[in-house]
Coordinates of C-alpha atoms in Angstrom, one line a residue:
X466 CA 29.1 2.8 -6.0
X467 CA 28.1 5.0 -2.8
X468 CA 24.4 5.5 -2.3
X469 CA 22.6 8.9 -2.4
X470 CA 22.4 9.2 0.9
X471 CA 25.6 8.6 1.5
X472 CA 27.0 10.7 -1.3
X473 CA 25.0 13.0 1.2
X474 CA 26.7 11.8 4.8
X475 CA 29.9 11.2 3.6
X476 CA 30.2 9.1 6.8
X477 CA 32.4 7.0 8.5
X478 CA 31.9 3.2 8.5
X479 CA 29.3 2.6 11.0
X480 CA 29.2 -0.4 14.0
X481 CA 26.6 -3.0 12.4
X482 CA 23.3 -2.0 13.2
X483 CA 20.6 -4.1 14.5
X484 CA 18.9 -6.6 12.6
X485 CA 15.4 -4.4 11.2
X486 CA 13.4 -8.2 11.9
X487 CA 14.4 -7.7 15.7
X488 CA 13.4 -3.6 15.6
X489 CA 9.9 -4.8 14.4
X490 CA 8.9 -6.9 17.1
X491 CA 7.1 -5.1 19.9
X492 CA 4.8 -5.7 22.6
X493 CA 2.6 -7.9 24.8
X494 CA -0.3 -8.9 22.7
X495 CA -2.2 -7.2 25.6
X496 CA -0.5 -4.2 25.2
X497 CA -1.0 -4.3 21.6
X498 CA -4.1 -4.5 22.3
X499 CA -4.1 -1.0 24.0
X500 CA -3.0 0.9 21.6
X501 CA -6.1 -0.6 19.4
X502 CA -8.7 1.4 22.1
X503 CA -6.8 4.2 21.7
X504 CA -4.4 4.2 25.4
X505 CA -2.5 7.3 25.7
X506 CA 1.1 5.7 25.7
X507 CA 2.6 3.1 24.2
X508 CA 6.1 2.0 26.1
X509 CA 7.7 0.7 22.3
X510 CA 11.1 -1.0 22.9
X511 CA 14.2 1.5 22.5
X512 CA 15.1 -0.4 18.9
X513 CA 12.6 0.9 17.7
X514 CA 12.5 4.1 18.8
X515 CA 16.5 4.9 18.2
X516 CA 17.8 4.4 14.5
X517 CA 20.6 2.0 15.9
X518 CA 21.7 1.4 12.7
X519 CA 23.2 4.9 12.8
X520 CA 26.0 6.5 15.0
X521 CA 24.7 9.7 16.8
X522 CA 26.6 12.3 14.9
X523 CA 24.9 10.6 11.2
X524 CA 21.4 10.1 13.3
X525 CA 21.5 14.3 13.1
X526 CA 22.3 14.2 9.9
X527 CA 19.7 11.9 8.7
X528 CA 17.4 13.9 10.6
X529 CA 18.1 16.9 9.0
X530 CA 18.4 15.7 5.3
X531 CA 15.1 14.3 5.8
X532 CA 13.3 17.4 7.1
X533 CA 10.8 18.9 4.7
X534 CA 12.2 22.0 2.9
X535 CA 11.5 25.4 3.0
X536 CA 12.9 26.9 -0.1
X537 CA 10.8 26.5 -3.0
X538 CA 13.4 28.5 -5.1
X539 CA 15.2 25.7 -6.9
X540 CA 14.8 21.2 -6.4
X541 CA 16.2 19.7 -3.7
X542 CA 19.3 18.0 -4.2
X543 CA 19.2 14.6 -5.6
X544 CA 14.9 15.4 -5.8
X545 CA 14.7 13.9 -9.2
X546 CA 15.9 10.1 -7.8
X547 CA 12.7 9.3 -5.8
X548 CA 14.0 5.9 -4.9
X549 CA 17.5 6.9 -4.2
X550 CA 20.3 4.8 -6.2
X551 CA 17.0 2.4 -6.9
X552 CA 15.3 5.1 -9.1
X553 CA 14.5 3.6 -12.5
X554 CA 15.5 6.6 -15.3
X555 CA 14.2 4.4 -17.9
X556 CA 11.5 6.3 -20.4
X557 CA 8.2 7.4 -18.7
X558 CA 6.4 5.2 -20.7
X559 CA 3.6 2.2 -20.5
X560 CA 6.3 0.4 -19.1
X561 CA 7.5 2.8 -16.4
X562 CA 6.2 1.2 -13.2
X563 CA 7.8 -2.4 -14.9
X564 CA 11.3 -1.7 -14.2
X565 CA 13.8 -3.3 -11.7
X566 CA 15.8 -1.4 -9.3
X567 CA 18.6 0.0 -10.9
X568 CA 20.9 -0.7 -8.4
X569 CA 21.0 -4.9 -8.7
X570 CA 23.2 -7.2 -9.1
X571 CA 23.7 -8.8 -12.8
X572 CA 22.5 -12.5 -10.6
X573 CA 19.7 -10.1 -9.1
X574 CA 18.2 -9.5 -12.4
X575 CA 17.9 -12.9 -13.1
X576 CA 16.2 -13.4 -10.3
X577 CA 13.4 -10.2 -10.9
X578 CA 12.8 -11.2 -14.3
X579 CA 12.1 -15.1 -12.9
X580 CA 9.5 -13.6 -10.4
X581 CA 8.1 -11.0 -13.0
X582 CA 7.2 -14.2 -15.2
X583 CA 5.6 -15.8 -12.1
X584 CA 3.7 -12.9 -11.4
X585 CA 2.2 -12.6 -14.8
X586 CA 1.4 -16.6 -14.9
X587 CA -2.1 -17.8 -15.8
X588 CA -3.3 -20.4 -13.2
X589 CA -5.3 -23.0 -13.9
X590 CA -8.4 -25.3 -12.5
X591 CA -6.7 -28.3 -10.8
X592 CA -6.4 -31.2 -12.6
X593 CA -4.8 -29.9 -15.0
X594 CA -1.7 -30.9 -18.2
X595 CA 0.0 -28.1 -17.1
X596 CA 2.9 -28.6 -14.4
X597 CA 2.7 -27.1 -11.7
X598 CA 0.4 -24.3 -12.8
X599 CA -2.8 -25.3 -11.9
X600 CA -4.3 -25.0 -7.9
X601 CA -6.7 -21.8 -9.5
X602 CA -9.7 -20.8 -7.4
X603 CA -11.8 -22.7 -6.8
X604 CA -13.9 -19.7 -6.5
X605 CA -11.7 -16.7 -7.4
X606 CA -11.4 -12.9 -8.6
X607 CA -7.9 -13.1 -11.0
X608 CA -6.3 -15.7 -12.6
X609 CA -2.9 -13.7 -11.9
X610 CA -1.3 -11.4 -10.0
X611 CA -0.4 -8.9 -13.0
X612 CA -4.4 -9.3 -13.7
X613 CA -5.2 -7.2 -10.9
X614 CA -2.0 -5.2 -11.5
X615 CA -1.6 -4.7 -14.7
X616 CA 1.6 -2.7 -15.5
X617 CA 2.2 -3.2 -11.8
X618 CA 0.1 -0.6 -11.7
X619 CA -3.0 1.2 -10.0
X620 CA -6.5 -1.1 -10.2
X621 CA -9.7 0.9 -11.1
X622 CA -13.4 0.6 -10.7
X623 CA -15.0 -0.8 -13.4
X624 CA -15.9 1.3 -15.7
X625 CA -18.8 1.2 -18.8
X626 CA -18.4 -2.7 -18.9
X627 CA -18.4 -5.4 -16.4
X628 CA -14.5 -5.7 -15.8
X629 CA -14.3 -5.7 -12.2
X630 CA -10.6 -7.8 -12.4
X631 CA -8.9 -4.6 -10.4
X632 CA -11.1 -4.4 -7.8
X633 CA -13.3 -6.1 -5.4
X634 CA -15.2 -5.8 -2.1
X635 CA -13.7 -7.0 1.0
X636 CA -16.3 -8.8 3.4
X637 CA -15.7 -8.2 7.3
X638 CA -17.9 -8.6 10.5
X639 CA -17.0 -7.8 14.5
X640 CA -16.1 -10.3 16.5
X641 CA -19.3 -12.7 18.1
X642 CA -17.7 -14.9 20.7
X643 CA -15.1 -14.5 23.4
X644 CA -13.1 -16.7 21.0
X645 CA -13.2 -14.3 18.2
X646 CA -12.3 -11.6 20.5
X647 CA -9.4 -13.1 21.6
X648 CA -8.5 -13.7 18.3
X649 CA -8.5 -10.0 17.2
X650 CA -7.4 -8.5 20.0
X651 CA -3.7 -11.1 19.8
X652 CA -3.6 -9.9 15.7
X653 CA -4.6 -13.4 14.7
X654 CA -7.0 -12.1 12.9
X655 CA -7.8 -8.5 11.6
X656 CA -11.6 -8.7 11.7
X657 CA -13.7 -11.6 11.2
X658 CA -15.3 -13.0 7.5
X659 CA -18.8 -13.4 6.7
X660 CA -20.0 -17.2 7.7
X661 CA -20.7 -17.8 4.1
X662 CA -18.7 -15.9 1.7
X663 CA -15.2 -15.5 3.7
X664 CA -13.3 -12.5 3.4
X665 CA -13.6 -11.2 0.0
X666 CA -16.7 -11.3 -2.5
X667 CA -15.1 -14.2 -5.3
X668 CA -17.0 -13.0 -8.8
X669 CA -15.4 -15.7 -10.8
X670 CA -15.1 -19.6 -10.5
X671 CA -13.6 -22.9 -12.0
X672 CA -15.8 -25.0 -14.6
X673 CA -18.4 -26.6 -12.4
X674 CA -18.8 -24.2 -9.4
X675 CA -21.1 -21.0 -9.1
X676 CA -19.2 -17.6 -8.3
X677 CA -20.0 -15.9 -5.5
X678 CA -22.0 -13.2 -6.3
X679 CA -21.5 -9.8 -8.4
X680 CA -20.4 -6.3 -6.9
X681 CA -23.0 -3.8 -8.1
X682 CA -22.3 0.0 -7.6
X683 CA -24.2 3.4 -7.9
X684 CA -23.4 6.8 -8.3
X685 CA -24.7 10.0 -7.0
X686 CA -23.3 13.6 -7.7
X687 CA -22.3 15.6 -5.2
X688 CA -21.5 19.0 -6.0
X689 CA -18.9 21.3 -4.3
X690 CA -17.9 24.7 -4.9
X691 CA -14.6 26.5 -4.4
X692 CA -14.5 30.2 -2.6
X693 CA -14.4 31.5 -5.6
X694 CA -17.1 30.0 -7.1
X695 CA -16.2 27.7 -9.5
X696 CA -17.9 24.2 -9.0
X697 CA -17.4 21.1 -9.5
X698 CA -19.0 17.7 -9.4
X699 CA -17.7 14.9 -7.6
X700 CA -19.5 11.1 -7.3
X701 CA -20.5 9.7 -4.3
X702 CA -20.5 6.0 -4.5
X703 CA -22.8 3.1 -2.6
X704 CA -21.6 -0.5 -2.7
X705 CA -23.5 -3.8 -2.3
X706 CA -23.4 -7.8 -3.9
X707 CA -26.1 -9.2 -5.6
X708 CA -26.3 -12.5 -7.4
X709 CA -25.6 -14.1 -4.5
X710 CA -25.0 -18.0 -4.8
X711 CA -25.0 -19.0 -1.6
X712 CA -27.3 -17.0 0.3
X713 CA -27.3 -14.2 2.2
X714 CA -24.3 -12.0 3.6
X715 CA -25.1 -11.9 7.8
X716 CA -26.6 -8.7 8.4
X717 CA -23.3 -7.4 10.2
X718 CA -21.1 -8.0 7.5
X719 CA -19.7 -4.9 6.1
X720 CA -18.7 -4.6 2.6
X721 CA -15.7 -2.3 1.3
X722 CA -14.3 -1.5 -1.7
X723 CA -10.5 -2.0 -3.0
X724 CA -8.3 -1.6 -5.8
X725 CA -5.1 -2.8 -6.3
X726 CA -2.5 -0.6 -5.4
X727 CA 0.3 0.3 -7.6
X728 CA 3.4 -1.9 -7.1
X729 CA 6.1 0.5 -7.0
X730 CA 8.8 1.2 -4.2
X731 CA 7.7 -1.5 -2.0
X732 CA 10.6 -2.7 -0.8
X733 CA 12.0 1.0 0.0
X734 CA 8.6 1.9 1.7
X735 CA 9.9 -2.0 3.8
X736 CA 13.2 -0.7 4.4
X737 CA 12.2 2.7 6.7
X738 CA 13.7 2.1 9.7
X739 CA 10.5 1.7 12.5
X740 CA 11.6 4.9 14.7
X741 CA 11.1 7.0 11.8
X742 CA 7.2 5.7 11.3
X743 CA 7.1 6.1 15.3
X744 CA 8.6 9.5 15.6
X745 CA 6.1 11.1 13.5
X746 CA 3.1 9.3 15.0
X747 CA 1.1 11.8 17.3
X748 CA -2.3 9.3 18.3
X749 CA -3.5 11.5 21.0
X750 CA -2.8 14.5 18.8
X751 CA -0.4 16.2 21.9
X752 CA 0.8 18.7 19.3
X753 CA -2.6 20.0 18.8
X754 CA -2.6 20.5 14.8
X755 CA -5.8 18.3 14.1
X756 CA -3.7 14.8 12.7
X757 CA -3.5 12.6 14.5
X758 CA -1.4 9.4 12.6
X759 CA -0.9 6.5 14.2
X760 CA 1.3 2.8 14.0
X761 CA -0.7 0.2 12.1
X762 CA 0.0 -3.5 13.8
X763 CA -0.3 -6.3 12.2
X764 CA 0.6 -10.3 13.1
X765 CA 3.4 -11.2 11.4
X766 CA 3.1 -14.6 10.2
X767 CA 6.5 -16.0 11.1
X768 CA 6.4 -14.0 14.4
X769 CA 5.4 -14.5 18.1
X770 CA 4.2 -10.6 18.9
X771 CA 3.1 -8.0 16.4
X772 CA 4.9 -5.9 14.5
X773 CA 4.4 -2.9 12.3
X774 CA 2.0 -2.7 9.5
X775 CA 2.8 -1.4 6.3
X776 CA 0.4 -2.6 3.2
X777 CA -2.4 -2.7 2.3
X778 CA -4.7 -0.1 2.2
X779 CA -5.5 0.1 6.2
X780 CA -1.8 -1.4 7.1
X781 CA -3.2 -4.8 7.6
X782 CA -0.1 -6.5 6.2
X783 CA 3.6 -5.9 8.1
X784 CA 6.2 -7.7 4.9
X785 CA 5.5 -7.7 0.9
X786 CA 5.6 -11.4 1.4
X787 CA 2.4 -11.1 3.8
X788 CA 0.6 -8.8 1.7
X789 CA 1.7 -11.1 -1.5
X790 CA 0.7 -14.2 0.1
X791 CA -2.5 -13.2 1.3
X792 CA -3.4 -12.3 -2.2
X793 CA -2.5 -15.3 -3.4
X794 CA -4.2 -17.1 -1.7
X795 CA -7.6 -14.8 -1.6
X796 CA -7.5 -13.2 -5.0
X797 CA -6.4 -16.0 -7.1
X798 CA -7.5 -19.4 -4.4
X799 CA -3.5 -20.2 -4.8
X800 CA -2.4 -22.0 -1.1
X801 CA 1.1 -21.2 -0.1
X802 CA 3.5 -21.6 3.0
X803 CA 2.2 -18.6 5.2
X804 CA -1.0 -19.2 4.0
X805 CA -2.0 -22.9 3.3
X806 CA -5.4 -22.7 2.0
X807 CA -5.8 -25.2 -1.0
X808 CA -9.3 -23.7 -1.5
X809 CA -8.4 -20.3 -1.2
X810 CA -11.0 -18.0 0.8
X811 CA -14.0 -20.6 0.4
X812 CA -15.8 -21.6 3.7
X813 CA -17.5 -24.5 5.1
X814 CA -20.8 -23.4 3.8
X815 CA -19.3 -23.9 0.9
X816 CA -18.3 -27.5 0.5
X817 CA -18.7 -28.0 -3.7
X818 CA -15.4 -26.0 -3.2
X819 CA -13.6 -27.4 -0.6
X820 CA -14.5 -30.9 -2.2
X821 CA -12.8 -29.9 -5.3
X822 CA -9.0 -30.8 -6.6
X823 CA -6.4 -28.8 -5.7
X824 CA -2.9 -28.1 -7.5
X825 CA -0.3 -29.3 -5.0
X826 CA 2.3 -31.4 -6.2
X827 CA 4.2 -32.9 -3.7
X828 CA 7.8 -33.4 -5.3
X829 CA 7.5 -29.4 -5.2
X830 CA 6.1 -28.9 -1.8
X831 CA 3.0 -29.1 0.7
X832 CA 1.7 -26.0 -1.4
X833 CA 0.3 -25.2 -4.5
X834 CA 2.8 -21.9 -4.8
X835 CA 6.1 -23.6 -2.1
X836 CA 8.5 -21.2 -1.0
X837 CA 10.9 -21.1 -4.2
X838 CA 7.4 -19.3 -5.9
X839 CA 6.7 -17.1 -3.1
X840 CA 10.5 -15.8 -2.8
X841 CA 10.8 -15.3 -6.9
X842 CA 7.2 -12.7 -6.4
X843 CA 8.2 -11.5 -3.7
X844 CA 11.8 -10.0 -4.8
X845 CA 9.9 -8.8 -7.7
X846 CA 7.6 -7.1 -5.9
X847 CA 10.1 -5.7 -3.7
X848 CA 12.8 -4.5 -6.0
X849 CA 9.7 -2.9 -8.8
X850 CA 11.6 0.4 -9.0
X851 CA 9.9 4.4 -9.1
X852 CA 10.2 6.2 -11.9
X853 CA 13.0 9.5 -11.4
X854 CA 10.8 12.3 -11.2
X855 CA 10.2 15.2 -14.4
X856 CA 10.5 19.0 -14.3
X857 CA 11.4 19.3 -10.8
X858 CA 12.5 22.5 -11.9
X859 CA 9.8 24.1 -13.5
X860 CA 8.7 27.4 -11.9
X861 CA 4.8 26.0 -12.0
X862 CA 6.3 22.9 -10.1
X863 CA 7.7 24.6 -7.9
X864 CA 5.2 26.7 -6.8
X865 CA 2.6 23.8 -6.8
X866 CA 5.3 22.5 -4.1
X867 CA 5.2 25.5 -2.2
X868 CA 1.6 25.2 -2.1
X869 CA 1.5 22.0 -1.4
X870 CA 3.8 21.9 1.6
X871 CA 1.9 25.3 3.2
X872 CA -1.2 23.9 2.5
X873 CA -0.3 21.4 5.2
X874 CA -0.1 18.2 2.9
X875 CA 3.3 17.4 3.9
X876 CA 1.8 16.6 7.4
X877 CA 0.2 13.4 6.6
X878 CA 2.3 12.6 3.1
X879 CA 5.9 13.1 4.7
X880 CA 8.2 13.9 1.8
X881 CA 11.4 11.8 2.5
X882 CA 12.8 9.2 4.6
X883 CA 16.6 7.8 4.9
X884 CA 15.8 4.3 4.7
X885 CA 18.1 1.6 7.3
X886 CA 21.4 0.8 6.5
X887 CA 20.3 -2.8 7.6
X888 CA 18.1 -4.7 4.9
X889 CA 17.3 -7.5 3.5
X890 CA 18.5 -6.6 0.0
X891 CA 21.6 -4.1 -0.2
X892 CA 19.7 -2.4 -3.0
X893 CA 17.4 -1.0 -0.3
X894 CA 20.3 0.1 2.1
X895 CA 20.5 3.6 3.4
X896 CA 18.6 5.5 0.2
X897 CA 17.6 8.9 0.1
X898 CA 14.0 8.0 -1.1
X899 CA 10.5 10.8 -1.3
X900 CA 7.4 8.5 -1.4
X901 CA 5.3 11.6 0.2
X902 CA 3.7 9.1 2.7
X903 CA 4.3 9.0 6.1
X904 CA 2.8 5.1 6.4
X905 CA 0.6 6.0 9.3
X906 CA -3.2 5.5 9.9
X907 CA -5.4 8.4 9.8
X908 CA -9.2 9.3 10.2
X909 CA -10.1 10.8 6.7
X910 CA -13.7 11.7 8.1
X911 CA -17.5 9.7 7.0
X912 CA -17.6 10.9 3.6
X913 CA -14.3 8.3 3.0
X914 CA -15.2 5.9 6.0
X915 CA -16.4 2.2 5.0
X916 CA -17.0 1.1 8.3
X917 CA -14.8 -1.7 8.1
X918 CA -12.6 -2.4 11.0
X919 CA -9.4 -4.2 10.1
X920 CA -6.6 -4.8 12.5
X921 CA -5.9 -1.5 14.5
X922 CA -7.7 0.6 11.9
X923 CA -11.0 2.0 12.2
X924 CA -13.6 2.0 9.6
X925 CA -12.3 5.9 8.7
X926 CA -9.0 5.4 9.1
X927 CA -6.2 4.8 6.3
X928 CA -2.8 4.4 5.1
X929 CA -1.7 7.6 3.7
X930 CA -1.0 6.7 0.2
X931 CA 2.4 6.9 -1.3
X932 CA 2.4 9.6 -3.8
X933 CA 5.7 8.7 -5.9
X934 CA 4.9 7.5 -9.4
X935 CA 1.0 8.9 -9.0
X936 CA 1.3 11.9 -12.1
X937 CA 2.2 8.7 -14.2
X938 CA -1.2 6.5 -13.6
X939 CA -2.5 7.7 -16.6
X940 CA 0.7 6.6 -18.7
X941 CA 1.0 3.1 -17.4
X942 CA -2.9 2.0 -16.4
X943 CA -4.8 4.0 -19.1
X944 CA -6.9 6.3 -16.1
X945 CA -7.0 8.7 -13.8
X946 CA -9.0 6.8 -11.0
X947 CA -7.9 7.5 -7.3
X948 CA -8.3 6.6 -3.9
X949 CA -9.4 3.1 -2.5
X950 CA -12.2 2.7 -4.5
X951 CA -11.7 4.7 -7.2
X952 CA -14.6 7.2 -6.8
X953 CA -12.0 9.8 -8.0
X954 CA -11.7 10.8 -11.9
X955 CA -8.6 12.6 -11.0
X956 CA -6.8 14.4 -8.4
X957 CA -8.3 17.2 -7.8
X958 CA -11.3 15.2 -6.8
X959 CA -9.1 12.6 -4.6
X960 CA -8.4 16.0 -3.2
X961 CA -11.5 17.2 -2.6
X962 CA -12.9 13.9 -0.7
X963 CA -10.2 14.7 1.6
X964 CA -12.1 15.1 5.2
X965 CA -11.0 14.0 8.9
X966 CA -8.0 14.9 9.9
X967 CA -7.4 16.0 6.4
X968 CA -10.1 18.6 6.9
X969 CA -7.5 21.5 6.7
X970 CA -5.5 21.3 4.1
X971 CA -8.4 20.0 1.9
X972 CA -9.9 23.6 3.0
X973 CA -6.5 25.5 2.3
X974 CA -6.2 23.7 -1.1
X975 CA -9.8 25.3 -2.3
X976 CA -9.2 28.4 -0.7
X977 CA -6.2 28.8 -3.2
X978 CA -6.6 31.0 -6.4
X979 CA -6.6 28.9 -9.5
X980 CA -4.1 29.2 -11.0
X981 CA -2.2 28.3 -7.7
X982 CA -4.4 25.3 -7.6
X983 CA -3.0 24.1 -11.2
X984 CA 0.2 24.2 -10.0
X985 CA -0.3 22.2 -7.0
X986 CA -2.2 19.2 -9.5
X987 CA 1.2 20.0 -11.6
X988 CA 2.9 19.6 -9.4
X989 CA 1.3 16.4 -8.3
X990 CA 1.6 15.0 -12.0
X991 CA 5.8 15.7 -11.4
X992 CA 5.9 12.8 -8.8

């Protein structure tokens, strides 16, 4: 069965195209380093600023297909399929973020549901009767992956009880010696963890230990008011850790807010080729509209030189199996190939937890989750499929689009890509997908900064956010809490925070009429 795109191209067969692993590698570490202090150019390799997985006559084609519209008359072609042949048109329900792309194999759906049960599995405290399930903590924050994803979907602050499973604060400090600099400026490191209390703040422990400490968080209101005078309230929230077990944070660790991002599209968002993320990067803001995106870098962890980032909220991680094995191993203490810590985030100041058992058992692997684990999660987390969109032909949807596209959204949250026809998994090949993100960092001004540095990012800068699947967060996690910590009660609010580079069309969007504003939040809820 031909994919949408190329139900779109009707092309020829192409020559093969280069390998995507080969287009991601880039520069000198020092170089790389460059583009962190903000150098004016960046001299990226030609495979990755040329979509050689196309001929020239289908590269226009692509190009033109993927350009955002200008006729809000009538949905795009093929609009309702937001992940291209992968789109999922299985009942908007609870389970809608849940589903496998529907364009695997009958042997690839054996393999999804395998990961899906390894995703939700309970670990345990090590020793423990259960094979090959036990390695937890020993100082931890979930017990699973699917605890801080629940429905594969989005994590929230918690809210009137102490349930803070979905999200936690990330601990980070600048570099102190010419080793640590070194160390950050190659992208062997993306900041550097408190002395005492690592990377992340653990709230939860094995039987025996002390948790870290607790994250405690305030409110304060902080009014706005449109043009035309209606007003609002939106929260403005301070973070910090008490109940802390083994002392103090240092006094230049930062702390910073996260929930768990929704799971959905992951492996599309994977499969854009890197000259599409490059061509729309403008760092030095030469077109002169106010944004300013740029490349996230990131280390990957079977690489020499850096390579793209992708995940994570600041772009820290450059493959799903990065991002998934760093979580394993810091959410949930569970060592595994890329990252081999048996005791998870713990430090040396914390020896009761390096002392204790771990859950490797050798006949499986040096690991207490070995590779066969790791590649089960991982194509589950990379074949999770986004919902087909609704009402994409509604009149009020329509015109929310309209004003969403002229009130300059589009320029951060790029509607559509053509993804490579090179992948790892055919089911990602050459899709006509709309995840309304263009994967860049951005500055969204000091009302959203945490001053966290990690990697390339600054402490105001962020991933745009996907948007595909987001008018559905309600239906499969049970809330309407958005943006990275969840200060948002829904997204006219996540709008409103909007400053930075997103000063504009934050401005544009209150300076519309309400009832034009409605449709833009309608037409929001129809991704």
């Amino acid at each position: 069965m031909p994919t949408k795109a190329d139900e779109i191209l009707k092309t020829e067969k192409t020559p093969a195209p280069i390998s995507l692993l080969t287009a991601a590698i880039v520069l000198s570490s020092t170089l790389m380093a460059a583009a962190q202090y903000g150098a004016p150019e960046l001299a990226w390799p030609k495979t990755m600023q040329e979509r050689g997985d196309l001929i020239p006559k289908d590269r226009k084609r692509v190009e033109r297909i993927a350009r955002p519209t200008t006729d809000f008359s009538k949905p795009e072609r093929f609009e309702t399929m937001s992940g291209g042949a992968a789109t999922s048109r299985k009942l908007p329900n609870q389970d809608a973020f849940s589903q496998s792309s529907a364009n695997l194999s009958f042997e690839e759906e054996e393999t999804f549901k395998l990961g899906n049960a390894l995703f939700r599995k309970m670990w345990v405290s090590s020793p423990s009767s259960t094979d090959a399930s036990d390695g937890l903590g020993p100082l931890f924050n979930a017990r699973s992956c699917q605890s801080c994803h629940l429905k594969d979907g989005r994590g929230h602050p918690p809210e009137h009880s102490t349930d803070a499973t979905s999200m936690f604060l990330r601990l980070a400090r600048g570099p102190a010696t010419d080793e640590e600099r070194a160390a950050i400026e190659n992208f062997l490191a993306p900041n550097m963890p408190d002395p005492v209390y690592g990377g992340q703040l653990q709230d939860k422990a094995i039987p025996g230990l002390r948790a870290e400490g607790k994250m405690v968080i305030s409110y304060q209101d902080q009014p706005f008011t449109f043009p035309d005078g209606t007003e609002v309230t939106l929260r403005k929230p301070s973070y910090s850790a008490a109940d802390l077990n083994y002392g103090p944070l240092a006094a230049d660790t930062t702390v910073s807010p996260r929930v768990a991002n929704p799971m959905i599209g992951m492996g599309l968002l994977q499969a854009i080729h890197p000259a599409d993320l490059i061509a729309n990067a403008d760092p030095n803001d030469e077109d002169g509209d106010g944004i300013s995106g740029r490349v996230g870098l990131a280390r990957g962890t079977r690489l020499d030189n850096p390579v793209i980032g992708r995940f994570g909220w600041k772009a820290q991680n450059a493959s799903i199996r990065e991002q998934g094995s760093e979580a394993f191993a810091g959410d949930i203490g569970i060592s595994n190939p890329l990252v081999p810590r048996h005791a998870g985030d713990c430090t040396e100041a914390e020896v009761e937890c390096l002392e204790a058992p771990n859950g490797v058992q050798e006949r499986l692997g040096d690991t207490e989750a070995p590779d066969p684990v790791m590649e089960l999660v991982t194509f589950y987390s990379e074949n999770l499929a986004v919902p087909a969109r609704r009402d994409v032909g509604d009149p009020e949807v329509l015109r929310g689009k309209e004003m969403f596209y002229t009130s300059g959204c589009v320029a951060c949250h790029t509607p559509k890509f053509v993804t490579s026809r090179k992948t790892g998994n055919d089911a990602h090949a050459f899709q006509l997908i709309w995840p309304y993100s263009d994967m860049l960092l951005h500055d969204m001004g000091e009302d959203l900064a945490d001053g966290q540095v990690v990697g390339v990012a600054s402490g105001s800068e962020w991933r745009t956010a996907p948007l595909w699947g987001i008018g559905l967060t309600e239906t499969v996690s049970g809330h309407t809490f958005f943006l990275h910590d969840g200060r948002a009660r829904n997204l006219e609010e996540a709008i409103l925070w909007h400053g930075g580079e997103a000063t504009a069309s934050r401005d544009a969007y209150a300076a519309l009429d309400k009832k034009d504003r409605d449709a833009l939040i309608r037409f929001l809820n129809s991704l």
